[in-house]
Amino acid sequence: MTDILDERVPGSSSDDESSTQAQVSEEIRRIAAAHQRSGATENEARLDYPPYRSSILRHPTKDPHRVDPEGIELWAPVFGERDIDPLEADLTVQHGGEPIGERMVVTGRVLDGDGRPVRRQLVEIWQANAGGRYLHERDQHPAALDPNFTGVGRCLTDDEGAYAFTTIKPGPYPWKNHRNAWRPAHIHFSLFGTDFTQRMVTQMYFPGDPLFALDPIYQSIVDPRARERLVATYDHDVTQPEWCTGYRWDIVLTGSHRTLMQAETPS
Amino acid sequence: MRLVATPGQTVGPFFGHALPYDGGHELVSPDNPAAIRLHGRVLDGAGEPVPDALLELWQADAAGIVSREPGSLRRDGRTFTGWGRAGTDDRGRFAFTTVRPGPAVPGAAPYFALTIFARGLLDRLFTRAYLPGEALGSDPLLASIPAERRATLIANPDEVGLRFDVRLQGRDETVFLAYPRD
């Protein structure tokens, strides 16, 4: 890995625009090639991924300590009808008018690592508007804000683990990881399981995005089969006539320790 | 049926209008006689504050009971739900108002379970913040950690409650946890 470290800008810790896309792409390529040669299976994002400059000083250098969860870690917080308004699942009705952009439904199921639906649990999303602008004070992208779009949604999964949001398709946007850096269009997802240990935050992408190969955040999942799990599928059965397009994206959390222990108790 | 888990991704810089919410960091009212502050800073590998981190706290109540009550997002001021969320400020500081958790079983070392998210952090991190006390000596997790790193998991009492810093990298790097099942 030293060949990669050598290409780093000394002391660069966060966003800077001193690298070109070609340099970042070359770092991405070398890491991917080394992974491929190793033959190892990697299903998670790497915490230590220098092409994503902000990770350089923010990744732990020591391996996580492996532990069997106990007590509170075997449970997850409970969310219920009192926590959210059903209208929070429709990001297109939160203001006086229709937001600009392609209206769409994103739906899917939240499953645990054993394929069981995660029932009545909280799903949160946030995203940029159709022009690639977040309603956030630190977003400096000079694209229009949409007065009819906040870009934040919440829902509870149903008894089958299904969630559904109505929203508009977010645009890609520039960021300052390197010169001319652009993020592929994505929606941030925040998920809970039945155990504390299943908590996760991730990003959903759209099929065929030309920015995939250039994006160090997406490429931080070095195994192509693993990162493709973040790409939704266009589903014409979700698309609604004269109304909106539809995408399907299922999410798998890690396995539950508590239900595993319960399942093993009788035997 | 075993399924492969969907990978995580960074929370990015723009979660501030989505994930934090009013009252998120107050698991109990500051007026509660048992209320303490669990507070600290999130620091990077250069010792600089991380102003765009988010912490989630999950804990048992003072009797060691795990709440199964909803209402963390819209607190009613009475029910202890055991869960809260706090972003860091420009100096990397976070603070929760809560109660000291009781032990899961009598004699066990009580701890707060914490999840850490940040821009620049490509996946979430898990850790524990133990309450200081005699029970620490018999805790199996602490016993399995090299002595020089153990202190990173123990909150320190101060005048307002308990102080717990999260160091993402470098000297005194916090011990982060993984919960493999296989």
XYZ file of C-alpha atoms in Angstrom:
449
model
C 0.000 0.000 0.000
C 2.990 2.326 0.305
C 2.777 3.178 -3.368
C -0.631 4.684 -2.655
C 0.476 6.534 0.430
C 3.334 8.064 -1.498
C 0.903 9.742 -3.831
C -0.887 11.442 -1.008
C -0.503 15.109 -0.475
C 1.565 15.405 2.729
C -0.568 16.492 5.625
C -3.726 16.606 3.566
C -6.470 15.769 5.976
C -9.628 16.970 4.442
C -11.056 18.450 1.344
C -8.522 19.998 -0.945
C -8.426 20.369 -4.650
C -4.740 19.717 -5.207
C -5.333 16.337 -6.865
C -6.824 15.769 -10.257
C -9.479 13.214 -11.104
C -6.814 11.312 -13.044
C -4.657 11.021 -9.912
C -7.570 9.906 -7.756
C -8.714 7.453 -10.411
C -5.217 5.989 -10.540
C -5.228 5.501 -6.753
C -8.650 3.844 -7.021
C -7.367 1.577 -9.787
C -4.290 0.480 -7.840
C -6.281 -0.359 -4.728
C -8.822 -2.303 -6.788
C -6.054 -4.216 -8.560
C -4.365 -5.101 -5.269
C -7.681 -6.294 -3.898
C -8.319 -8.415 -6.953
C -4.868 -10.018 -6.702
C -5.490 -10.839 -3.036
C -8.556 -12.934 -3.867
C -10.078 -11.867 -0.544
C -13.766 -11.285 0.030
C -14.628 -7.798 1.255
C -18.246 -6.892 1.719
C -17.856 -3.597 3.547
C -16.477 -0.165 2.800
C -12.841 0.284 3.765
C -12.407 2.802 6.542
C -8.844 3.450 5.381
C -9.317 4.600 1.810
C -6.936 7.466 0.918
C -8.653 8.433 -2.362
C -11.421 9.764 -0.087
C -9.228 12.497 1.400
C -11.405 13.194 4.427
C -10.898 9.615 5.598
C -7.134 10.005 5.994
C -7.222 11.394 9.539
C -10.593 9.949 10.460
C -10.148 6.193 10.100
C -9.116 4.036 13.058
C -5.708 2.477 12.503
C -6.310 -0.506 14.758
C -8.613 -3.407 13.982
C -11.925 -3.294 15.819
C -12.048 -5.399 18.955
C -14.270 -8.419 18.395
C -16.810 -8.943 21.115
C -19.986 -10.922 21.721
C -22.778 -8.418 22.239
C -24.441 -8.434 25.615
C -27.133 -6.571 27.507
C -28.169 -3.395 25.752
C -26.293 -4.368 22.572
C -28.741 -7.230 21.994
C -31.606 -4.763 21.622
C -32.441 -1.843 19.367
C -34.487 1.234 20.190
C -38.208 0.972 19.459
C -39.878 3.520 17.202
C -43.608 3.759 16.728
C -46.459 5.675 15.203
C -45.958 8.421 17.752
C -42.449 9.086 16.462
C -43.318 10.028 12.908
C -46.072 11.459 10.769
C -47.125 9.274 7.806
C -46.649 12.318 5.558
C -42.921 12.187 6.264
C -42.673 9.303 3.767
C -43.688 11.656 0.929
C -40.949 14.220 0.315
C -43.016 15.870 -2.427
C -45.844 17.124 -0.193
C -43.931 18.867 2.558
C -44.417 22.373 1.129
C -47.030 24.391 -0.735
C -46.134 23.210 -4.229
C -44.591 20.441 -6.270
C -40.800 20.161 -6.157
C -38.918 20.362 -9.445
C -37.590 17.084 -10.804
C -38.469 13.536 -11.688
C -41.036 12.266 -9.206
C -40.326 8.689 -8.179
C -41.127 6.039 -5.632
C -38.294 4.164 -3.926
C -39.423 1.011 -2.188
C -37.950 -2.206 -0.913
C -37.565 -4.382 2.140
C -35.272 -4.280 5.136
C -34.120 -7.801 6.003
C -31.728 -9.129 8.596
C -28.819 -11.401 7.744
C -31.048 -14.446 8.093
C -33.584 -13.107 5.610
C -36.149 -12.146 8.225
C -38.064 -8.901 7.669
C -37.182 -6.087 10.061
C -40.681 -5.101 11.156
C -41.978 -1.720 12.359
C -38.552 -0.163 12.401
C -37.367 3.337 11.512
C -35.961 4.207 8.075
C -34.639 7.733 7.515
C -33.501 9.270 4.226
C -31.974 12.535 3.090
C -30.900 13.749 -0.313
C -30.053 16.629 -2.617
C -32.721 18.202 -4.818
C -33.013 17.673 -8.561
C -30.248 20.211 -9.163
C -27.834 18.481 -6.799
C -28.223 20.979 -3.947
C -28.803 20.090 -0.304
C -30.814 22.282 1.994
C -27.779 22.626 4.245
C -25.833 25.721 5.177
C -22.510 24.114 4.287
C -23.567 23.163 0.773
C -21.806 25.742 -1.409
C -22.868 24.288 -4.766
C -24.271 27.233 -6.760
C -27.366 25.351 -7.911
C -30.880 26.490 -7.113
C -32.547 25.656 -3.851
C -36.081 24.364 -4.348
C -38.554 26.045 -1.988
C -40.772 22.983 -2.309
C -38.161 20.408 -1.384
C -36.426 19.780 1.936
C -35.061 16.360 1.008
C -35.682 14.614 4.332
C -38.000 11.644 4.905
C -38.856 9.063 7.528
C -41.054 5.997 7.677
C -41.572 2.801 9.602
C -41.260 -0.537 7.848
C -44.452 -2.611 7.695
C -44.934 -6.169 8.908
C -43.108 -7.490 5.832
C -40.162 -5.177 6.434
C -41.200 -2.991 3.489
C -40.563 0.733 3.252
C -41.652 3.209 0.565
C -40.801 6.848 -0.078
C -42.148 9.228 -2.690
C -39.520 11.763 -3.662
C -37.767 13.294 -6.648
C -34.616 11.969 -8.241
C -31.593 13.755 -6.758
C -28.984 15.298 -9.040
C -25.242 14.635 -8.968
C -23.208 17.362 -7.304
C -19.649 18.654 -7.097
C -17.525 18.326 -3.962
C -14.006 19.295 -3.001
C -12.297 15.927 -2.569
C -10.215 16.741 -5.628
C -10.457 18.994 -8.629
C -13.667 18.441 -10.626
C -14.934 15.812 -8.177
C -18.597 14.864 -8.606
C -20.712 12.515 -6.537
C -23.023 10.118 -8.360
C -26.686 10.808 -7.587
C -27.617 9.103 -4.337
C -30.045 8.983 -1.436
C -28.698 8.573 2.105
C -30.406 5.820 4.115
C -30.294 5.330 7.889
C -31.416 1.942 9.209
C -31.998 0.156 12.469
C -32.433 -3.555 13.049
C -33.618 -5.546 16.022
C -30.186 -5.385 17.693
C -27.926 -2.381 18.371
C -25.211 -4.184 16.380
C -27.225 -3.901 13.144
C -27.302 -0.118 13.034
C -26.116 1.268 9.733
C -26.071 4.278 7.427
C -25.488 3.906 3.717
C -26.239 5.420 0.304
C -28.497 4.186 -2.488
C -27.424 4.837 -6.061
C -29.140 4.702 -9.461
C -28.377 2.160 -12.177
C -25.830 3.039 -14.840
C -24.471 6.214 -13.274
C -21.442 7.363 -15.318
C -19.819 8.759 -12.149
C -19.482 5.383 -10.371
C -15.966 4.702 -11.599
C -14.782 8.167 -10.576
C -16.234 8.314 -7.064
C -13.946 7.385 -4.157
C -16.846 6.964 -1.731
C -18.608 4.387 -3.904
C -15.274 2.762 -4.793
C -14.291 2.472 -1.112
C -16.237 -0.790 -1.316
C -13.508 -2.433 -3.338
C -15.418 -5.575 -4.355
C -17.656 -4.757 -7.330
C -20.292 -7.317 -6.286
C -20.484 -5.723 -2.859
C -20.837 -2.137 -4.059
C -23.445 -3.121 -6.630
C -25.652 -3.977 -3.636
C -26.051 -0.215 -3.220
C -27.568 0.262 -6.680
C -31.345 0.292 -6.938
C -33.206 -1.424 -9.777
C -35.642 0.352 -12.032
C -38.957 -1.492 -11.573
C -41.782 -0.793 -13.990
C -44.200 -2.496 -11.601
C -43.419 0.258 -9.097
C -43.799 2.965 -11.736
C -47.279 4.502 -11.638
C -49.145 5.535 -14.820
C -49.209 9.281 -15.435
C -47.557 9.873 -12.062
C -44.006 8.709 -11.279
C -41.224 6.229 -11.992
C -40.314 3.483 -9.549
C -37.148 2.007 -8.116
C -36.697 -1.008 -5.897
C -33.909 -1.439 -3.377
C -33.735 -4.114 -0.685
C -31.416 -3.639 2.275
C -29.830 -6.462 4.259
C -28.555 -5.788 7.764
C -26.135 -8.032 9.604
C -27.490 -11.039 11.424
C -29.283 -10.625 14.725
C -27.438 -12.075 17.721
C -30.489 -12.038 19.957
C -32.782 -13.969 17.636
C -29.918 -16.376 16.969
C -29.609 -17.048 20.696
C -33.365 -17.425 21.016
C -33.463 -19.789 18.044
C -30.763 -21.925 19.613
C -32.313 -22.089 23.042
C -34.673 -25.057 22.422
C -31.974 -27.278 20.947
C -31.089 -18.492 4.677
C -27.976 -16.383 5.112
C -27.764 -13.129 3.234
C -24.755 -10.883 2.681
C -25.193 -7.536 4.401
C -25.534 -4.368 2.360
C -22.368 -2.262 2.778
C -22.411 0.958 4.766
C -21.307 4.336 3.455
C -20.264 7.584 5.093
C -22.956 9.781 6.588
C -21.341 12.603 4.585
C -21.394 16.316 5.449
C -25.071 17.065 4.883
C -26.922 15.044 7.522
C -27.422 18.102 9.720
C -30.905 18.938 8.448
C -31.993 15.295 8.473
C -30.774 13.280 11.445
C -30.479 15.611 14.467
C -33.835 16.631 15.929
C -35.150 18.760 18.760
C -34.570 17.081 22.090
C -32.534 14.301 20.524
C -29.725 14.637 23.032
C -32.015 14.841 26.077
C -32.966 11.300 27.100
C -34.286 12.856 30.297
C -35.174 16.413 31.158
C -32.305 18.464 32.600
C -34.667 19.042 35.549
C -34.672 15.343 36.386
C -32.923 14.961 39.776
C -30.956 11.978 38.445
C -29.915 13.774 35.241
C -26.243 13.843 34.310
C -24.383 15.018 31.248
C -22.459 12.498 29.203
C -20.251 14.728 27.111
C -16.951 14.876 25.299
C -15.262 15.598 22.042
C -14.668 13.724 18.809
C -11.071 14.147 17.630
C -9.228 13.136 14.475
C -5.742 11.690 14.059
C -4.146 15.131 14.370
C -6.026 15.825 17.590
C -8.276 18.286 15.791
C -11.981 18.429 16.604
C -14.401 16.732 14.227
C -17.248 19.238 13.834
C -19.362 17.057 11.556
C -19.764 13.890 13.592
C -22.971 12.395 14.951
C -23.242 10.174 18.012
C -26.073 7.897 19.037
C -26.484 6.746 22.596
C -28.317 3.553 23.566
C -28.504 2.523 27.188
C -30.420 0.776 29.932
C -32.247 2.835 32.530
C -30.962 3.451 36.049
C -32.227 0.017 37.131
C -30.487 -1.742 34.236
C -33.718 -2.312 32.322
C -33.735 -2.004 28.532
C -36.605 0.239 27.430
C -39.014 -1.187 24.866
C -40.949 2.075 24.639
C -41.248 4.146 21.442
C -41.066 7.915 21.494
C -37.361 8.775 21.147
C -38.093 11.138 18.232
C -40.990 12.869 19.986
C -40.331 12.643 23.662
C -43.248 12.929 26.063
C -41.089 14.131 28.941
C -41.880 11.079 31.078
C -40.979 7.884 29.245
C -37.358 6.773 29.270
C -36.700 5.340 25.796
C -32.974 4.785 26.277
C -31.942 6.248 22.949
C -30.687 9.628 21.788
C -28.747 11.387 19.067
C -26.355 14.343 19.227
C -24.247 16.090 16.609
C -20.885 17.660 17.383
C -20.437 21.431 17.368
C -17.692 23.481 15.744
C -15.283 22.412 18.490
C -16.131 18.735 18.107
C -18.157 18.691 21.322
C -21.243 16.602 21.977
C -23.414 16.243 25.069
C -26.292 14.044 26.171
C -28.532 14.625 29.166
C -29.352 11.223 30.585
C -29.136 8.992 33.645
C -26.438 6.556 34.674
C -27.347 3.124 33.312
C -27.729 0.309 35.787
C -25.982 -3.043 35.330
C -27.510 -5.573 32.920
C -27.167 -8.217 35.633
C -26.252 -7.535 39.281
C -22.540 -6.879 39.632
C -21.883 -6.343 35.907
C -20.115 -3.193 34.778
C -22.695 -0.779 33.342
C -21.934 1.029 30.100
C -23.416 3.297 27.457
C -23.456 1.840 23.929
C -22.377 4.429 21.354
C -22.466 4.588 17.572
C -20.279 7.172 15.817
C -20.838 8.594 12.345
C -18.893 11.388 10.618
C -17.973 12.892 7.324
C -14.722 11.168 6.375
C -15.688 8.035 8.261
C -16.704 5.518 5.621
C -18.743 3.323 7.965
C -20.151 3.703 11.446
C -18.133 2.780 14.521
C -19.373 1.112 17.698
C -17.921 1.533 21.148
C -18.815 1.419 24.855
C -18.447 4.122 27.487
C -18.218 2.359 30.845
C -19.177 4.011 34.090
C -16.186 4.285 36.407
C -16.343 1.947 39.390
C -15.260 -1.255 41.009
C -17.236 -3.478 38.637
C -14.795 -2.623 35.838
C -12.267 -5.042 37.289
C -14.433 -8.042 36.490
C -15.676 -6.975 33.049
C -14.789 -9.583 30.422
C -14.473 -7.110 27.553
C -12.143 -4.785 29.441
C -10.108 -7.774 30.605
C -9.588 -8.794 26.975
C -8.148 -5.406 25.986
C -4.503 -4.450 26.491
C -4.189 -2.439 29.698
C -2.841 0.663 27.968
C -5.950 0.955 25.767
C -8.563 0.133 28.406
C -8.954 3.701 29.601
C -10.295 4.747 26.193
C -13.531 2.906 27.060
C -14.072 4.412 30.497
C -15.925 7.681 31.104
C -14.346 10.082 33.587
C -16.399 11.817 36.261
C -16.345 15.608 36.213
C -18.399 18.417 37.712
C -21.345 17.984 35.315
C -21.393 14.223 34.954
C -19.224 12.041 32.802
C -16.649 12.922 30.192
C -15.966 10.599 27.265
C -13.800 11.596 24.302
C -13.775 9.676 21.052
C -10.415 9.589 19.296
C -10.839 8.255 15.793
C -7.132 7.730 15.200
C -3.650 7.970 16.605
C -2.315 7.971 20.125
C -5.018 6.946 22.594
C -7.214 5.846 19.684
C -10.540 4.704 21.117
C -11.141 0.959 21.111
C -13.926 0.350 18.610
C -15.962 -2.833 18.596
C -17.072 -5.396 16.021
C -19.744 -7.965 16.693
C -19.035 -10.829 14.299
C -21.597 -13.591 14.426
C -19.844 -16.361 12.544
